[in-house]
Coordinates of C-alpha atoms and ligand atoms in Angstrom, one line a residue:
X255 CA 0.0 -0.2 -0.1
X256 CA 1.0 3.4 -1.3
X257 CA 1.5 6.1 1.8
X258 CA -1.5 7.6 -0.5
X259 CA -3.8 4.5 -0.9
X260 CA -7.4 5.1 0.9
X261 CA -8.6 2.1 3.2
X262 CA -11.7 0.8 1.7
X263 CA -14.3 2.4 4.5
X264 CA -12.7 5.7 3.1
X265 CA -13.3 4.3 -0.7
X266 CA -16.8 3.7 0.1
X267 CA -17.9 7.0 1.5
X268 CA -16.1 8.9 -1.0
X269 CA -18.5 6.6 -3.3
X270 CA -21.4 7.1 -1.5
X271 CA -20.4 11.1 -1.4
X272 CA -20.1 11.2 -5.4
X273 CA -23.6 9.1 -5.8
X274 CA -25.1 11.9 -3.3
X275 CA -24.0 14.6 -5.3
X276 CA -24.4 12.7 -8.9
X277 CA -28.2 13.0 -7.4
X278 CA -28.6 17.1 -6.8
X279 CA -27.6 17.5 -10.4
X280 CA -28.2 16.8 -14.3
X281 CA -27.4 13.1 -15.8
X282 CA -25.0 15.2 -18.5
X283 CA -22.8 16.8 -15.6
X284 CA -20.3 13.9 -15.1
X285 CA -19.0 12.9 -11.5
X286 CA -16.4 10.6 -10.4
X287 CA -14.5 9.9 -7.4
X288 CA -10.9 9.2 -7.3
X289 CA -10.1 10.8 -10.6
X290 CA -6.7 11.3 -10.8
X291 CA -5.9 14.8 -11.3
X292 CA -2.4 14.1 -13.3
X293 CA -5.1 13.5 -15.8
X294 CA -6.2 17.3 -16.1
X295 CA -3.2 18.7 -15.7
X296 CA -0.6 19.5 -18.2
X297 CA 2.8 18.9 -15.9
X298 CA 1.0 15.1 -16.1
X299 CA 1.4 15.0 -12.3
X300 CA -1.1 15.2 -9.4
X301 CA -2.7 12.2 -7.0
X302 CA -6.2 12.2 -7.0
X303 CA -9.7 14.4 -6.0
X304 CA -12.5 12.8 -3.8
X305 CA -14.7 14.0 -5.9
X306 CA -13.8 15.2 -9.9
X307 CA -17.4 17.1 -12.1
X308 CA -17.8 18.6 -15.2
X309 CA -20.4 20.8 -14.2
X310 CA -22.8 21.0 -17.4
X311 CA -24.2 24.4 -16.7
X312 CA -24.6 27.3 -15.0
X313 CA -27.5 25.4 -12.7
X314 CA -25.1 22.3 -11.7
X315 CA -22.5 24.4 -11.0
X316 CA -24.2 26.3 -8.8
X317 CA -25.3 23.0 -7.2
X318 CA -21.9 21.9 -6.8
X319 CA -21.7 24.5 -4.7
X320 CA -24.1 24.4 -2.6
X321 CA -22.9 20.6 -1.9
X322 CA -19.9 21.8 -1.0
X323 CA -20.9 24.6 1.1
X324 CA -23.5 21.6 3.2
X325 CA -21.1 19.4 3.8
X326 CA -18.3 21.9 4.4
X327 CA -16.2 20.5 1.3
X328 CA -13.2 22.5 -0.2
X329 CA -13.5 23.1 -4.0
X330 CA -10.8 23.8 -6.4
X331 CA -11.7 24.9 -9.6
X332 CA -9.5 23.7 -12.7
X333 CA -9.5 24.8 -16.3
X334 CA -7.2 22.7 -18.2
X335 CA -4.8 22.5 -15.3
X336 CA -2.0 24.3 -17.5
X337 CA -0.8 26.3 -14.4
X338 CA -1.5 24.1 -11.3
X339 CA 0.5 21.5 -9.5
X340 CA -1.1 19.5 -7.6
X341 CA 0.5 17.1 -4.9
X342 CA 0.9 13.5 -5.0
X343 CA -1.2 13.1 -2.1
X344 CA -4.6 14.3 -4.8
X345 CA -7.0 17.1 -3.6
X346 CA -9.0 16.4 -0.6
X347 CA -12.2 18.2 -1.6
X348 CA -14.0 18.7 -5.0
X349 CA -12.3 19.4 -8.5
X350 CA -14.9 21.1 -10.6
X351 CA -13.7 21.6 -14.0
X352 CA -15.0 24.0 -16.4
X353 CA -14.8 22.0 -19.5
X354 CA -18.1 20.9 -20.7
X355 CA -19.2 22.2 -24.0
X356 CA -21.8 23.9 -21.9
X357 CA -19.1 26.3 -20.9
X358 CA -17.0 26.6 -24.6
X359 CA -19.0 28.4 -26.1
X360 CA -17.2 31.4 -28.3
X361 CA -20.2 33.5 -29.8
X362 CA -19.2 36.9 -32.2
X363 CA -20.8 39.9 -31.8
X364 CA -19.4 42.4 -33.9
X365 CA -15.9 43.4 -32.8
X366 CA -16.3 41.2 -29.5
X367 CA -16.1 38.0 -28.7
X368 CA -18.4 36.2 -25.8
X369 CA -16.3 33.6 -24.3
X370 CA -17.1 30.7 -22.2
X371 CA -14.8 30.4 -19.3
X372 CA -14.5 26.7 -21.0
X373 CA -13.0 27.8 -24.2
X374 CA -9.3 27.5 -24.6
X375 CA -7.4 30.2 -25.6
X376 CA -5.9 28.9 -29.1
X377 CA -9.9 28.4 -29.8
X378 CA -10.5 32.0 -29.0
X379 CA -7.5 33.5 -31.2
X380 CA -8.3 31.3 -34.4
X381 CA -12.6 32.4 -34.0
X382 CA -10.6 35.8 -33.4
X383 CA -8.5 35.3 -37.3
X384 CA -11.6 33.4 -39.3
X385 CA -14.1 37.3 -38.3
X386 CA -10.9 39.3 -39.6
X387 CA -10.1 40.2 -35.5
X388 CA -6.6 41.5 -34.5
X389 CA -5.5 42.0 -31.5
X390 CA -6.2 38.0 -30.0
X391 CA -2.8 36.6 -31.7
X392 CA -1.3 36.1 -28.5
X393 CA -3.5 34.4 -27.4
X394 CA -2.8 30.9 -30.1
X395 CA 0.2 29.6 -27.8
X396 CA -1.3 29.7 -23.9
X397 CA -2.0 26.3 -23.0
X398 CA -4.8 27.2 -20.7
X399 CA -8.8 27.7 -21.1
X400 CA -10.3 31.8 -20.7
X401 CA -10.9 31.1 -17.2
X402 CA -8.0 29.9 -16.4
X403 CA -6.5 32.5 -18.3
X404 CA -8.6 35.3 -16.8
X405 CA -7.9 34.2 -13.2
X406 CA -3.9 35.0 -13.5
X407 CA -4.4 37.4 -16.2
X408 CA -2.1 35.1 -18.5
X409 CA -0.3 37.0 -21.1
X410 CA 2.3 36.3 -24.0
X411 CA 4.2 38.6 -26.7
X412 CA 3.5 41.5 -24.7
X413 CA -0.2 41.1 -24.5
X414 CA -2.4 39.7 -21.1
X415 CA -5.6 38.6 -21.4
X416 CA -7.4 42.1 -19.6
X417 CA -6.0 43.8 -21.9
X418 CA -9.1 42.7 -24.4
X419 CA -11.6 42.4 -21.3
X420 CA -15.2 44.6 -22.2
X421 CA -16.4 43.0 -18.8
X422 CA -16.9 39.1 -17.2
X423 CA -19.8 37.2 -15.8
X424 CA -18.5 35.9 -12.4
X425 CA -20.3 33.1 -9.7
X426 CA -20.2 34.1 -6.3
X427 CA -19.1 31.4 -3.8
X428 CA -23.2 31.3 -3.0
X429 CA -23.9 30.8 -6.9
X430 CA -25.1 34.5 -7.4
X431 CA -24.3 35.3 -10.9
X432 CA -23.5 38.6 -12.1
X433 CA -21.3 41.3 -14.7
X434 CA -18.4 43.1 -14.2
X435 CA -17.0 45.8 -16.3
X436 CA -13.1 45.6 -16.2
X437 CA -13.2 49.0 -14.2
X438 CA -14.3 47.1 -11.0
X439 CA -12.2 43.7 -11.9
X440 CA -8.3 44.6 -9.7
X441 CA -5.9 43.0 -12.0
X442 CA -1.9 42.9 -11.5
X443 CA 0.7 41.0 -13.2
X444 CA 0.1 37.3 -13.3
X445 CA -3.4 37.7 -11.1
X446 CA -6.6 38.6 -10.6
X447 CA -8.0 39.2 -7.5
X448 CA -11.6 39.0 -8.2
X449 CA -10.8 35.6 -9.2
X450 CA -9.9 34.4 -6.1
X451 CA -13.3 34.3 -4.9
X452 CA -15.3 34.9 -7.8
X453 CA -15.9 31.7 -10.7
X454 CA -15.3 33.6 -14.3
X455 CA -18.0 31.8 -16.5
X456 CA -17.8 34.0 -19.4
X457 CA -15.9 36.7 -20.8
X458 CA -16.2 40.0 -23.4
X459 CA -13.6 40.4 -25.0
X460 CA -13.1 43.3 -27.6
X461 CA -10.6 43.4 -30.4
X462 CA -10.7 45.4 -33.9
X463 CA -10.9 44.2 -36.9
X464 CA -8.0 44.5 -39.5
X465 CA -7.0 41.8 -42.6
X466 CA -6.4 38.8 -42.1
X467 CA -3.7 38.7 -43.8
X468 CA -1.8 40.9 -41.2
X469 CA -3.5 38.6 -37.9
X470 CA -2.1 35.7 -39.9
X471 CA 1.6 36.6 -40.1
X472 CA 1.0 38.1 -36.9
X473 CA 0.2 34.6 -35.5
X474 CA 2.9 33.1 -37.5
X475 CA 5.6 35.2 -35.9
X476 CA 4.1 34.7 -32.5
X477 CA 3.9 30.9 -33.1
X478 CA 7.9 30.8 -34.6
X479 CA 9.0 32.6 -31.2
X480 CA 7.1 30.4 -29.1
X481 CA 8.5 27.3 -30.8
X482 CA 12.1 28.5 -30.9
X483 CA 12.3 29.3 -27.3
X484 CA 9.9 26.7 -25.2
X485 CA 9.7 23.4 -24.4
X486 CA 7.1 21.3 -26.1
X487 CA 7.5 18.5 -23.6
X488 CA 4.8 18.2 -21.0
X489 CA 5.6 21.9 -18.6
X490 CA 3.1 24.1 -16.5
X491 CA 4.7 27.2 -18.8
X492 CA 6.5 29.8 -16.9
X493 CA 6.8 28.5 -13.1
X494 CA 8.1 31.8 -11.5
X495 CA 6.8 34.8 -11.8
X496 CA 9.5 37.9 -13.6
X497 CA 11.4 39.6 -10.8
X498 CA 11.1 42.9 -11.2
X499 CA 15.4 43.5 -12.0
X500 CA 15.5 40.4 -14.3
X501 CA 13.6 38.0 -15.9
X502 CA 13.2 34.7 -14.1
X503 CA 14.1 32.6 -17.5
X504 CA 17.2 34.5 -17.9
X505 CA 18.0 34.1 -13.8
X506 CA 18.1 30.7 -13.9
X507 CA 20.3 30.0 -17.4
X508 CA 23.2 32.7 -15.3
X509 CA 23.2 30.5 -12.6
X510 CA 24.2 27.1 -14.9
X511 CA 20.8 25.4 -13.8
X512 CA 19.2 24.6 -17.0
X513 CA 19.5 21.2 -17.3
X514 CA 19.9 20.5 -13.5
X515 CA 17.2 17.2 -12.6
X516 CA 15.0 16.0 -9.9
X517 CA 14.3 12.4 -10.5
X518 CA 12.1 12.7 -13.7
X519 CA 11.4 16.7 -13.1
X520 CA 14.3 18.5 -15.4
X521 CA 15.1 22.5 -15.9
X522 CA 14.5 22.9 -19.2
X523 CA 17.5 23.5 -21.7
X524 CA 15.4 25.2 -23.9
X525 CA 14.1 27.9 -21.4
X526 CA 15.6 28.3 -18.0
X527 CA 11.7 29.2 -16.5
X528 CA 10.3 26.2 -17.7
X529 CA 10.3 22.4 -15.9
X530 CA 9.6 20.4 -17.7
X531 CA 8.0 16.3 -17.0
X532 CA 11.1 14.3 -18.6
X533 CA 10.5 10.9 -17.3
X534 CA 7.4 9.7 -15.0
X535 CA 8.0 12.7 -12.6
X536 CA 6.4 13.1 -9.5
X537 CA 5.2 16.4 -8.0
X538 CA 7.4 15.5 -5.5
X539 CA 10.3 15.9 -7.2
X540 CA 9.2 19.2 -9.1
X541 CA 8.6 20.2 -5.7
X542 CA 12.1 19.6 -5.2
X543 CA 13.6 21.2 -7.8
X544 CA 11.5 24.4 -7.6
X545 CA 12.8 24.4 -3.8
X546 CA 16.3 24.0 -5.2
X547 CA 16.3 26.7 -7.6
X548 CA 14.9 29.2 -5.3
X549 CA 17.9 28.3 -2.5
X550 CA 20.6 29.2 -5.2
X551 CA 18.3 32.3 -6.5
X552 CA 18.2 33.6 -2.9
X553 CA 22.1 32.8 -2.1
X554 CA 24.1 33.6 -5.0
X555 CA 21.8 36.8 -6.3
X556 CA 19.7 37.8 -3.7
X557 CA 16.3 37.4 -5.1
X558 CA 13.6 35.6 -4.1
X559 CA 11.6 34.1 -7.2
X560 CA 7.3 33.4 -6.0
X561 CA 6.1 30.8 -7.9
X562 CA 3.8 31.7 -10.6
X563 CA 2.0 27.8 -10.8
X564 CA -0.8 27.3 -8.1
X565 CA 0.2 24.5 -6.0
X566 CA -2.3 22.2 -4.3
X567 CA -3.4 19.6 -3.0
X568 CA -1.9 17.0 -0.2
Ligands
EPU137 N1 16.4 33.8 -21.4 C1 17.7 33.5 -21.6 N2 17.5 32.3 -21.3 C2 16.9 31.1 -20.9 C3 14.8 32.1 -20.9 C4 15.1 33.4 -21.4 O1 18.6 34.2 -21.6 O2 16.4 30.2 -21.1 C5 16.4 35.7 -21.7 C6 15.8 35.7 -23.5 O3 16.5 35.4 -24.4 C7 14.9 36.9 -23.0 C8 14.1 37.3 -21.6 O4 15.2 36.5 -21.0 O5 15.9 38.4 -23.4 C9 13.0 36.5 -21.0 O6 12.8 35.8 -22.0 P1 11.8 35.6 -22.8 O7 11.2 36.3 -24.1 O8 11.7 33.8 -22.9 O9 9.8 36.2 -21.7 P2 9.5 35.6 -20.7 O10 9.4 36.6 -19.7 O11 10.8 34.3 -19.9 C10 7.2 36.0 -20.5 C11 6.0 35.1 -20.1 C12 5.9 33.9 -20.8 C13 5.4 34.8 -22.4 C14 7.0 34.5 -23.0 C15 7.2 34.9 -24.6 C16 6.5 35.5 -17.6 C17 6.4 34.5 -16.3 N3 6.4 34.5 -18.8 O12 8.4 35.2 -20.6 O13 4.8 32.9 -20.4 O14 5.2 32.9 -22.8 O15 7.3 36.2 -22.1 O16 5.6 36.6 -24.3 O17 5.7 36.4 -17.7 C18 3.3 32.0 -18.3 O18 3.7 32.7 -18.2 O19 3.1 30.4 -18.8 C19 4.6 31.6 -19.8 C20 4.6 31.0 -20.4

């Protein structure tokens, strides 16, 4: 038995609780007890969630939140898991994944795109291009969803998601839905504090009309820059936020840490701020490598690196 294995009683209790949740929502919503979260993160690591649920509608999402409140269960919101490191013991509570097609619509309204939280950022970039809407090109290579991208104000190539936001629709912890104009949302570099307490359901994004040839050219240029400078192996994108004085990737490169390894976790040789899952890494190995890098940055350069990836679980 591994350190994280459940007793038969605990597994049965988990099954019963998942079945109780399933009774309260529509059959279109998937509920799975003990789902390995490694399947739902781009780093491909992470133990099981007690309950994993993919709500098919806002009503079901509200019912899941009610259920969590009633039984005092913690919950965790997942998009594509592209900025998430789940520890090997998994998550004690309910992992809510907003990737059901019910949350992934992209609707064109003049120069705006109304995008569901579960829509992939790449799909948003492609839909914008199809309708001659410029300004969305930098989203092409960000491996997340609209919801995850809003939560961390994802960015690339000098742009960030909130540059495009007109308004967002959110649900609070009690299931109340409201629309927030951009001006009333607090946004910083790689974080949106408002979305620590609210769940983004949808965003209204505004581009500008532009010739498709120019949009195409920009997308190709961004994609080629990304392919030249970032690894293709499984990762969570940049591991650390850029400190004010030097990009984290450059710092890690200067510290000679590219290629450093703990078990299956490897500092990318292509870009110092990426840790790739090279050979069936565990979350523990990735965390050890993160700590090794932070210690070297602190002792050799006096720089405190802060993780950009969110670390959850036990
Ligand atoms: N650099 C090195 N060695 C490296 C990596 C980078 O010397 O190993 C140098 C580069 O030559 C460049 C500078 O560091 O002069 C910055 O590198 P880069 O242009 O790759 O940008 P970055 O600051 O490392 C940011 C975002 C990325 C985004 C890229 C491209 C952060 C933490 N990272 O990276 O976003 O894709 O710009 O626009 O802000 C992410 O957030 O997960 C992410 C991948």
